[in-house]
PDB file of C-alpha atoms in Angstrom:
ATOM      1  CA  MET A  11      26.232 -41.713-111.942  1.00  0.00           C
ATOM      2  CA  LYS A  12      26.983 -45.704-112.696  1.00  0.00           C
ATOM      3  CA  LEU A  13      29.058 -47.563-110.511  1.00  0.00           C
ATOM      4  CA  GLY A  14      30.911 -48.106-114.236  1.00  0.00           C
ATOM      5  CA  GLN A  15      31.632 -44.509-114.187  1.00  0.00           C
ATOM      6  CA  GLN A  16      32.665 -44.062-110.313  1.00  0.00           C
ATOM      7  CA  LEU A  17      35.283 -46.998-111.025  1.00  0.00           C
ATOM      8  CA  ARG A  18      36.413 -44.792-113.759  1.00  0.00           C
ATOM      9  CA  GLU A  19      36.881 -41.633-112.483  1.00  0.00           C
ATOM     10  CA  ALA A  20      38.505 -42.777-109.066  1.00  0.00           C
ATOM     11  CA  ARG A  21      40.654 -45.179-110.943  1.00  0.00           C
ATOM     12  CA  LEU A  22      41.775 -41.458-113.665  1.00  0.00           C
ATOM     13  CA  ASN A  23      42.078 -39.724-110.114  1.00  0.00           C
ATOM     14  CA  ALA A  24      44.958 -41.902-108.577  1.00  0.00           C
ATOM     15  CA  GLY A  25      46.564 -41.573-111.961  1.00  0.00           C
ATOM     16  CA  LEU A  26      46.801 -45.196-112.600  1.00  0.00           C
ATOM     17  CA  SER A  27      46.027 -47.264-116.116  1.00  0.00           C
ATOM     18  CA  GLN A  28      43.432 -49.779-116.499  1.00  0.00           C
ATOM     19  CA  SER A  29      46.389 -52.093-116.908  1.00  0.00           C
ATOM     20  CA  GLN A  30      48.358 -51.127-113.669  1.00  0.00           C
ATOM     21  CA  VAL A  31      45.329 -51.601-111.435  1.00  0.00           C
ATOM     22  CA  SER A  32      44.670 -55.078-113.329  1.00  0.00           C
ATOM     23  CA  LYS A  33      48.600 -56.224-112.301  1.00  0.00           C
ATOM     24  CA  GLN A  34      48.457 -55.173-109.053  1.00  0.00           C
ATOM     25  CA  LEU A  35      44.975 -57.145-108.131  1.00  0.00           C
ATOM     26  CA  TYR A  36      45.785 -59.603-110.294  1.00  0.00           C
ATOM     27  CA  LEU A  37      43.060 -59.831-113.143  1.00  0.00           C
ATOM     28  CA  THR A  38      42.929 -59.070-116.735  1.00  0.00           C
ATOM     29  CA  ARG A  39      42.870 -55.647-118.355  1.00  0.00           C
ATOM     30  CA  GLN A  40      39.249 -56.916-119.391  1.00  0.00           C
ATOM     31  CA  THR A  41      37.992 -57.296-116.346  1.00  0.00           C
ATOM     32  CA  VAL A  42      38.344 -53.871-115.321  1.00  0.00           C
ATOM     33  CA  SER A  43      36.813 -52.563-118.761  1.00  0.00           C
ATOM     34  CA  ARG A  44      34.579 -54.519-118.213  1.00  0.00           C
ATOM     35  CA  TRP A  45      33.913 -53.174-114.901  1.00  0.00           C
ATOM     36  CA  GLU A  46      34.218 -49.951-116.057  1.00  0.00           C
ATOM     37  CA  ASN A  47      31.808 -50.125-119.223  1.00  0.00           C
ATOM     38  CA  ASP A  48      28.869 -51.712-116.455  1.00  0.00           C
ATOM     39  CA  HIS A  49      29.624 -54.654-118.325  1.00  0.00           C
ATOM     40  CA  GLY A  50      29.676 -56.315-115.278  1.00  0.00           C
ATOM     41  CA  TYR A  51      30.304 -55.802-111.444  1.00  0.00           C
ATOM     42  CA  PRO A  52      33.794 -56.349-108.947  1.00  0.00           C
ATOM     43  CA  ASP A  53      32.587 -58.895-106.092  1.00  0.00           C
ATOM     44  CA  ILE A  54      32.755 -57.124-102.183  1.00  0.00           C
ATOM     45  CA  ASP A  55      36.410 -57.907-102.230  1.00  0.00           C
ATOM     46  CA  THR A  56      37.552 -56.627-105.154  1.00  0.00           C
ATOM     47  CA  LEU A  57      35.863 -53.421-104.300  1.00  0.00           C
ATOM     48  CA  ALA A  58      37.378 -53.433-100.963  1.00  0.00           C
ATOM     49  CA  SER A  59      41.240 -54.200-102.617  1.00  0.00           C
ATOM     50  CA  LEU A  60      40.080 -50.942-105.486  1.00  0.00           C
ATOM     51  CA  GLY A  61      39.424 -48.640-102.760  1.00  0.00           C
ATOM     52  CA  LYS A  62      42.321 -48.883-100.956  1.00  0.00           C
ATOM     53  CA  LEU A  63      44.232 -49.014-104.126  1.00  0.00           C
ATOM     54  CA  TYR A  64      41.936 -45.768-105.310  1.00  0.00           C
ATOM     55  CA  HIS A  65      42.645 -43.940-102.052  1.00  0.00           C
ATOM     56  CA  VAL A  66      38.987 -44.186-101.931  1.00  0.00           C
ATOM     57  CA  PRO A  67      36.113 -45.485 -99.367  1.00  0.00           C
ATOM     58  CA  VAL A  68      33.645 -48.431-100.937  1.00  0.00           C
ATOM     59  CA  SER A  69      30.953 -46.133 -99.759  1.00  0.00           C
ATOM     60  CA  GLU A  70      32.093 -43.496-102.227  1.00  0.00           C
ATOM     61  CA  LEU A  71      32.722 -45.792-105.342  1.00  0.00           C
ATOM     62  CA  LEU A  72      28.733 -47.275-104.192  1.00  0.00           C
ATOM     63  CA  GLU A  73      27.589 -43.682-104.704  1.00  0.00           C
ATOM     64  CA  CYS A  74      25.396 -42.562-107.597  1.00  0.00           C
ATOM     65  CA  GLY A  75      24.437 -39.256-107.686  1.00  0.00           C
ATOM     66  CA  GLY A  76      23.865 -38.473-104.047  1.00  0.00           C
ATOM     67  CA  SER A  77      22.073 -42.145-103.341  1.00  0.00           C
ATOM     68  CA  THR A  78      23.495 -45.407-102.554  1.00  0.00           C
ATOM     69  CA  ARG A  79      23.494 -47.453-105.738  1.00  0.00           C
ATOM     70  CA  GLU A  80      22.233 -50.556-106.243  1.00  0.00           C
ATOM     71  CA  SER A  81      24.285 -53.453-105.400  1.00  0.00           C
ATOM     72  CA  PRO A  82      24.619 -56.887-107.472  1.00  0.00           C
ATOM     73  CA  ILE A  83      23.099 -58.483-105.558  1.00  0.00           C
ATOM     74  CA  GLN A  84      20.001 -56.328-104.933  1.00  0.00           C
ATOM     75  CA  LYS A  85      19.454 -56.532-108.905  1.00  0.00           C
ATOM     76  CA  LYS A  86      20.015 -60.060-109.154  1.00  0.00           C
ATOM     77  CA  ASP A  87      16.894 -60.679-106.610  1.00  0.00           C
ATOM     78  CA  GLN A  88      14.699 -57.783-108.950  1.00  0.00           C
ATOM     79  CA  ILE A  89      15.639 -59.711-112.139  1.00  0.00           C
ATOM     80  CA  GLU A  90      14.959 -63.535-110.053  1.00  0.00           C
ATOM     81  CA  ASP A  91      11.340 -61.149-108.945  1.00  0.00           C
ATOM     82  CA  GLN A  92      10.765 -60.297-112.951  1.00  0.00           C
ATOM     83  CA  SER A  93      10.679 -63.615-114.114  1.00  0.00           C
ATOM     84  CA  GLN A  94       8.935 -65.533-111.525  1.00  0.00           C
ATOM     85  CA  ILE A  95       6.767 -62.763-112.230  1.00  0.00           C
ATOM     86  CA  ASP A  96       6.836 -63.460-115.924  1.00  0.00           C
ATOM     87  CA  HIS A  97       6.612 -66.798-114.997  1.00  0.00           C
ATOM     88  CA  SER A  98       2.874 -66.041-113.235  1.00  0.00           C
ATOM     89  CA  ARG A  99       1.526 -64.410-116.185  1.00  0.00           C
ATOM     90  CA  LYS A 100       2.420 -67.463-118.826  1.00  0.00           C
ATOM     91  CA  LYS A 101       0.905 -69.813-116.221  1.00  0.00           C
ATOM     92  CA  LEU A 102      -2.361 -67.466-116.170  1.00  0.00           C
ATOM     93  CA  GLY A 103      -2.111 -67.208-119.510  1.00  0.00           C
ATOM     94  CA  GLN A 104      -2.727 -71.343-120.225  1.00  0.00           C
ATOM     95  CA  PHE A 105      -5.374 -71.122-117.920  1.00  0.00           C
ATOM     96  CA  ASP A 106      -7.194 -68.462-120.155  1.00  0.00           C
ATOM     97  CA  ARG A 107      -6.691 -70.187-123.030  1.00  0.00           C
ATOM     98  CA  SER A 108      -7.330 -73.908-120.878  1.00  0.00           C
ATOM     99  CA  LEU A 109     -10.412 -72.342-119.544  1.00  0.00           C
ATOM    100  CA  ILE A 110     -11.502 -70.923-123.503  1.00  0.00           C
ATOM    101  CA  LEU A 111     -11.300 -73.839-124.588  1.00  0.00           C
ATOM    102  CA  LEU A 112     -13.456 -76.178-121.767  1.00  0.00           C
ATOM    103  CA  ALA A 113     -16.209 -73.239-122.174  1.00  0.00           C
ATOM    104  CA  ALA A 114     -16.016 -73.737-126.011  1.00  0.00           C
ATOM    105  CA  ILE A 115     -16.284 -77.811-125.991  1.00  0.00           C
ATOM    106  CA  ILE A 116     -19.767 -76.934-123.625  1.00  0.00           C
ATOM    107  CA  ILE A 117     -21.034 -75.231-125.860  1.00  0.00           C
ATOM    108  CA  ILE A 118     -20.263 -77.709-128.479  1.00  0.00           C
ATOM    109  CA  SER A 119     -21.621 -80.073-126.516  1.00  0.00           C
ATOM    110  CA  PHE A 120     -24.947 -78.029-126.147  1.00  0.00           C
ATOM    111  CA  MET A 121     -24.994 -77.529-129.649  1.00  0.00           C
ATOM    112  CA  SER A 122     -25.048 -81.234-130.628  1.00  0.00           C
ATOM    113  CA  THR A 123     -28.171 -81.468-128.584  1.00  0.00           C
ATOM    114  CA  MET A 124     -29.698 -80.387-131.771  1.00  0.00           C
ATOM    115  CA  ILE A 125     -27.291 -80.753-134.672  1.00  0.00           C
ATOM    116  CA  PRO A 126     -25.590 -84.078-133.709  1.00  0.00           C
ATOM    117  CA  PHE A 127     -23.034 -83.918-136.535  1.00  0.00           C
ATOM    118  CA  LEU A 128     -21.654 -80.452-134.877  1.00  0.00           C
ATOM    119  CA  GLY A 129     -21.083 -82.692-131.858  1.00  0.00           C
ATOM    120  CA  ILE A 130     -18.857 -85.386-133.919  1.00  0.00           C
ATOM    121  CA  ILE A 131     -16.758 -82.346-136.237  1.00  0.00           C
ATOM    122  CA  LEU A 132     -15.885 -79.893-133.615  1.00  0.00           C
ATOM    123  CA  PRO A 133     -14.674 -81.708-130.555  1.00  0.00           C
ATOM    124  CA  PHE A 134     -11.678 -82.351-133.390  1.00  0.00           C
ATOM    125  CA  ILE A 135     -11.197 -78.635-133.814  1.00  0.00           C
ATOM    126  CA  ILE A 136     -10.831 -78.395-129.717  1.00  0.00           C
ATOM    127  CA  LEU A 137      -8.607 -81.445-129.985  1.00  0.00           C
ATOM    128  CA  ALA A 138      -6.061 -79.440-132.289  1.00  0.00           C
ATOM    129  CA  LEU A 139      -6.346 -75.834-130.086  1.00  0.00           C
ATOM    130  CA  ASN A 140      -5.638 -78.032-127.258  1.00  0.00           C
ATOM    131  CA  LYS A 141      -1.852 -78.227-126.071  1.00  0.00           C
ATOM    132  CA  LYS A 142       0.264 -80.705-123.810  1.00  0.00           C
ATOM    133  CA  SER A 143       1.176 -77.174-121.536  1.00  0.00           C
ATOM    134  CA  ASN A 144      -2.560 -76.215-121.532  1.00  0.00           C
ATOM    135  CA  LEU A 145      -3.633 -76.538-117.342  1.00  0.00           C
ATOM    136  CA  LEU A 146      -6.529 -78.507-118.386  1.00  0.00           C
ATOM    137  CA  HIS A 147      -5.354 -80.689-121.503  1.00  0.00           C
ATOM    138  CA  LYS A 148      -6.751 -84.061-119.653  1.00  0.00           C
ATOM    139  CA  THR A 149     -10.297 -82.521-118.746  1.00  0.00           C
ATOM    140  CA  ILE A 150     -10.591 -81.119-122.382  1.00  0.00           C
ATOM    141  CA  ILE A 151      -9.416 -84.263-124.074  1.00  0.00           C
ATOM    142  CA  CYS A 152     -12.414 -86.354-121.736  1.00  0.00           C
ATOM    143  CA  VAL A 153     -14.827 -83.441-122.070  1.00  0.00           C
ATOM    144  CA  SER A 154     -14.277 -83.691-125.896  1.00  0.00           C
ATOM    145  CA  VAL A 155     -13.996 -87.746-125.894  1.00  0.00           C
ATOM    146  CA  ALA A 156     -17.621 -87.768-124.253  1.00  0.00           C
ATOM    147  CA  VAL A 157     -19.523 -85.413-126.475  1.00  0.00           C
ATOM    148  CA  MET A 158     -17.982 -87.089-129.454  1.00  0.00           C
ATOM    149  CA  LEU A 159     -19.386 -90.551-128.449  1.00  0.00           C
ATOM    150  CA  THR A 160     -22.771 -88.996-127.334  1.00  0.00           C
ATOM    151  CA  SER A 161     -23.034 -86.752-130.633  1.00  0.00           C
ATOM    152  CA  GLY A 162     -21.809 -89.928-132.547  1.00  0.00           C
ATOM    153  CA  TYR A 163     -24.382 -92.551-131.014  1.00  0.00           C
ATOM    154  CA  SER A 164     -27.615 -89.502-131.461  1.00  0.00           C
ATOM    155  CA  SER A 165     -25.895 -89.093-135.530  1.00  0.00           C
ATOM    156  CA  PHE A 166     -26.423 -93.039-135.402  1.00  0.00           C
ATOM    157  CA  ILE A 167     -30.439 -93.481-134.158  1.00  0.00           C
ATOM    158  CA  ILE A 168     -30.741 -90.039-136.317  1.00  0.00           C
ATOM    159  CA  LEU A 169     -29.855 -91.691-139.253  1.00  0.00           C
ATOM    160  CA  LYS A 170     -30.487 -95.381-138.834  1.00  0.00           C
ATOM    161  CA  ASP A 171     -34.937 -94.042-138.357  1.00  0.00           C
ATOM    162  CA  THR A 172     -34.397 -92.152-141.144  1.00  0.00           C
ATOM    163  CA  VAL A 173     -31.614 -93.932-143.379  1.00  0.00           C
ATOM    164  CA  PHE A 174     -31.500 -97.103-142.761  1.00  0.00           C
ATOM    165  CA  HIS A 175     -35.180 -98.078-141.093  1.00  0.00           C
ATOM    166  CA  PRO A 176     -37.216 -95.522-142.610  1.00  0.00           C
ATOM    167  CA  THR A 177     -40.261 -97.445-141.448  1.00  0.00           C
ATOM    168  CA  ALA A 178     -39.154 -98.804-138.344  1.00  0.00           C
ATOM    169  CA  THR A 179     -40.335 -95.714-136.793  1.00  0.00           C
ATOM    170  CA  ILE A 180     -44.181 -94.971-136.921  1.00  0.00           C
ATOM    171  CA  ILE A 181     -45.871 -92.000-135.875  1.00  0.00           C
ATOM    172  CA  THR A 182     -49.723 -92.462-135.666  1.00  0.00           C
ATOM    173  CA  LYS A 183     -52.176 -89.711-134.969  1.00  0.00           C
ATOM    174  CA  SER A 184     -54.433 -90.110-132.678  1.00  0.00           C
ATOM    175  CA  ASP A 185     -57.989 -89.690-132.669  1.00  0.00           C
ATOM    176  CA  ARG A 186     -59.138 -87.743-129.573  1.00  0.00           C
TER     177      ARG A 186
END
């Protein structure tokens, strides 16, 4: 049985209405209703006052089917622990994404040694996927820029040898 049900039963057993309880404890009727519907919890001092008013020990109000109910403080601690776990999972997901992007840019750098034009275009895609929330954001930017520069230089040399000065590179056959 939940705390709200325990409070309602104790109030009814004492023959009091929510309005009477709220007047005696200097509260609003809505506050008492919130407690009884498990939308909030009374603090420990108010719980002690409720116990006196209902002629019931506080320990009986806190019992839930033979076992003690979790206190609001324990519930708050559990919520904080869960939010920390969720935050850690989110960070881990960001780290995984960062590692995937970093691995992709390293693979592109190896591919650009064979096809230099890829090393100019593909890092732009990696940079578009890279977000500031990634843990390796700056590392990915630096590696992408380095890949683009080296691929740009390689592409320039290939274009220079094949398009601009095709006769500058001379291949000779040796007679041996």
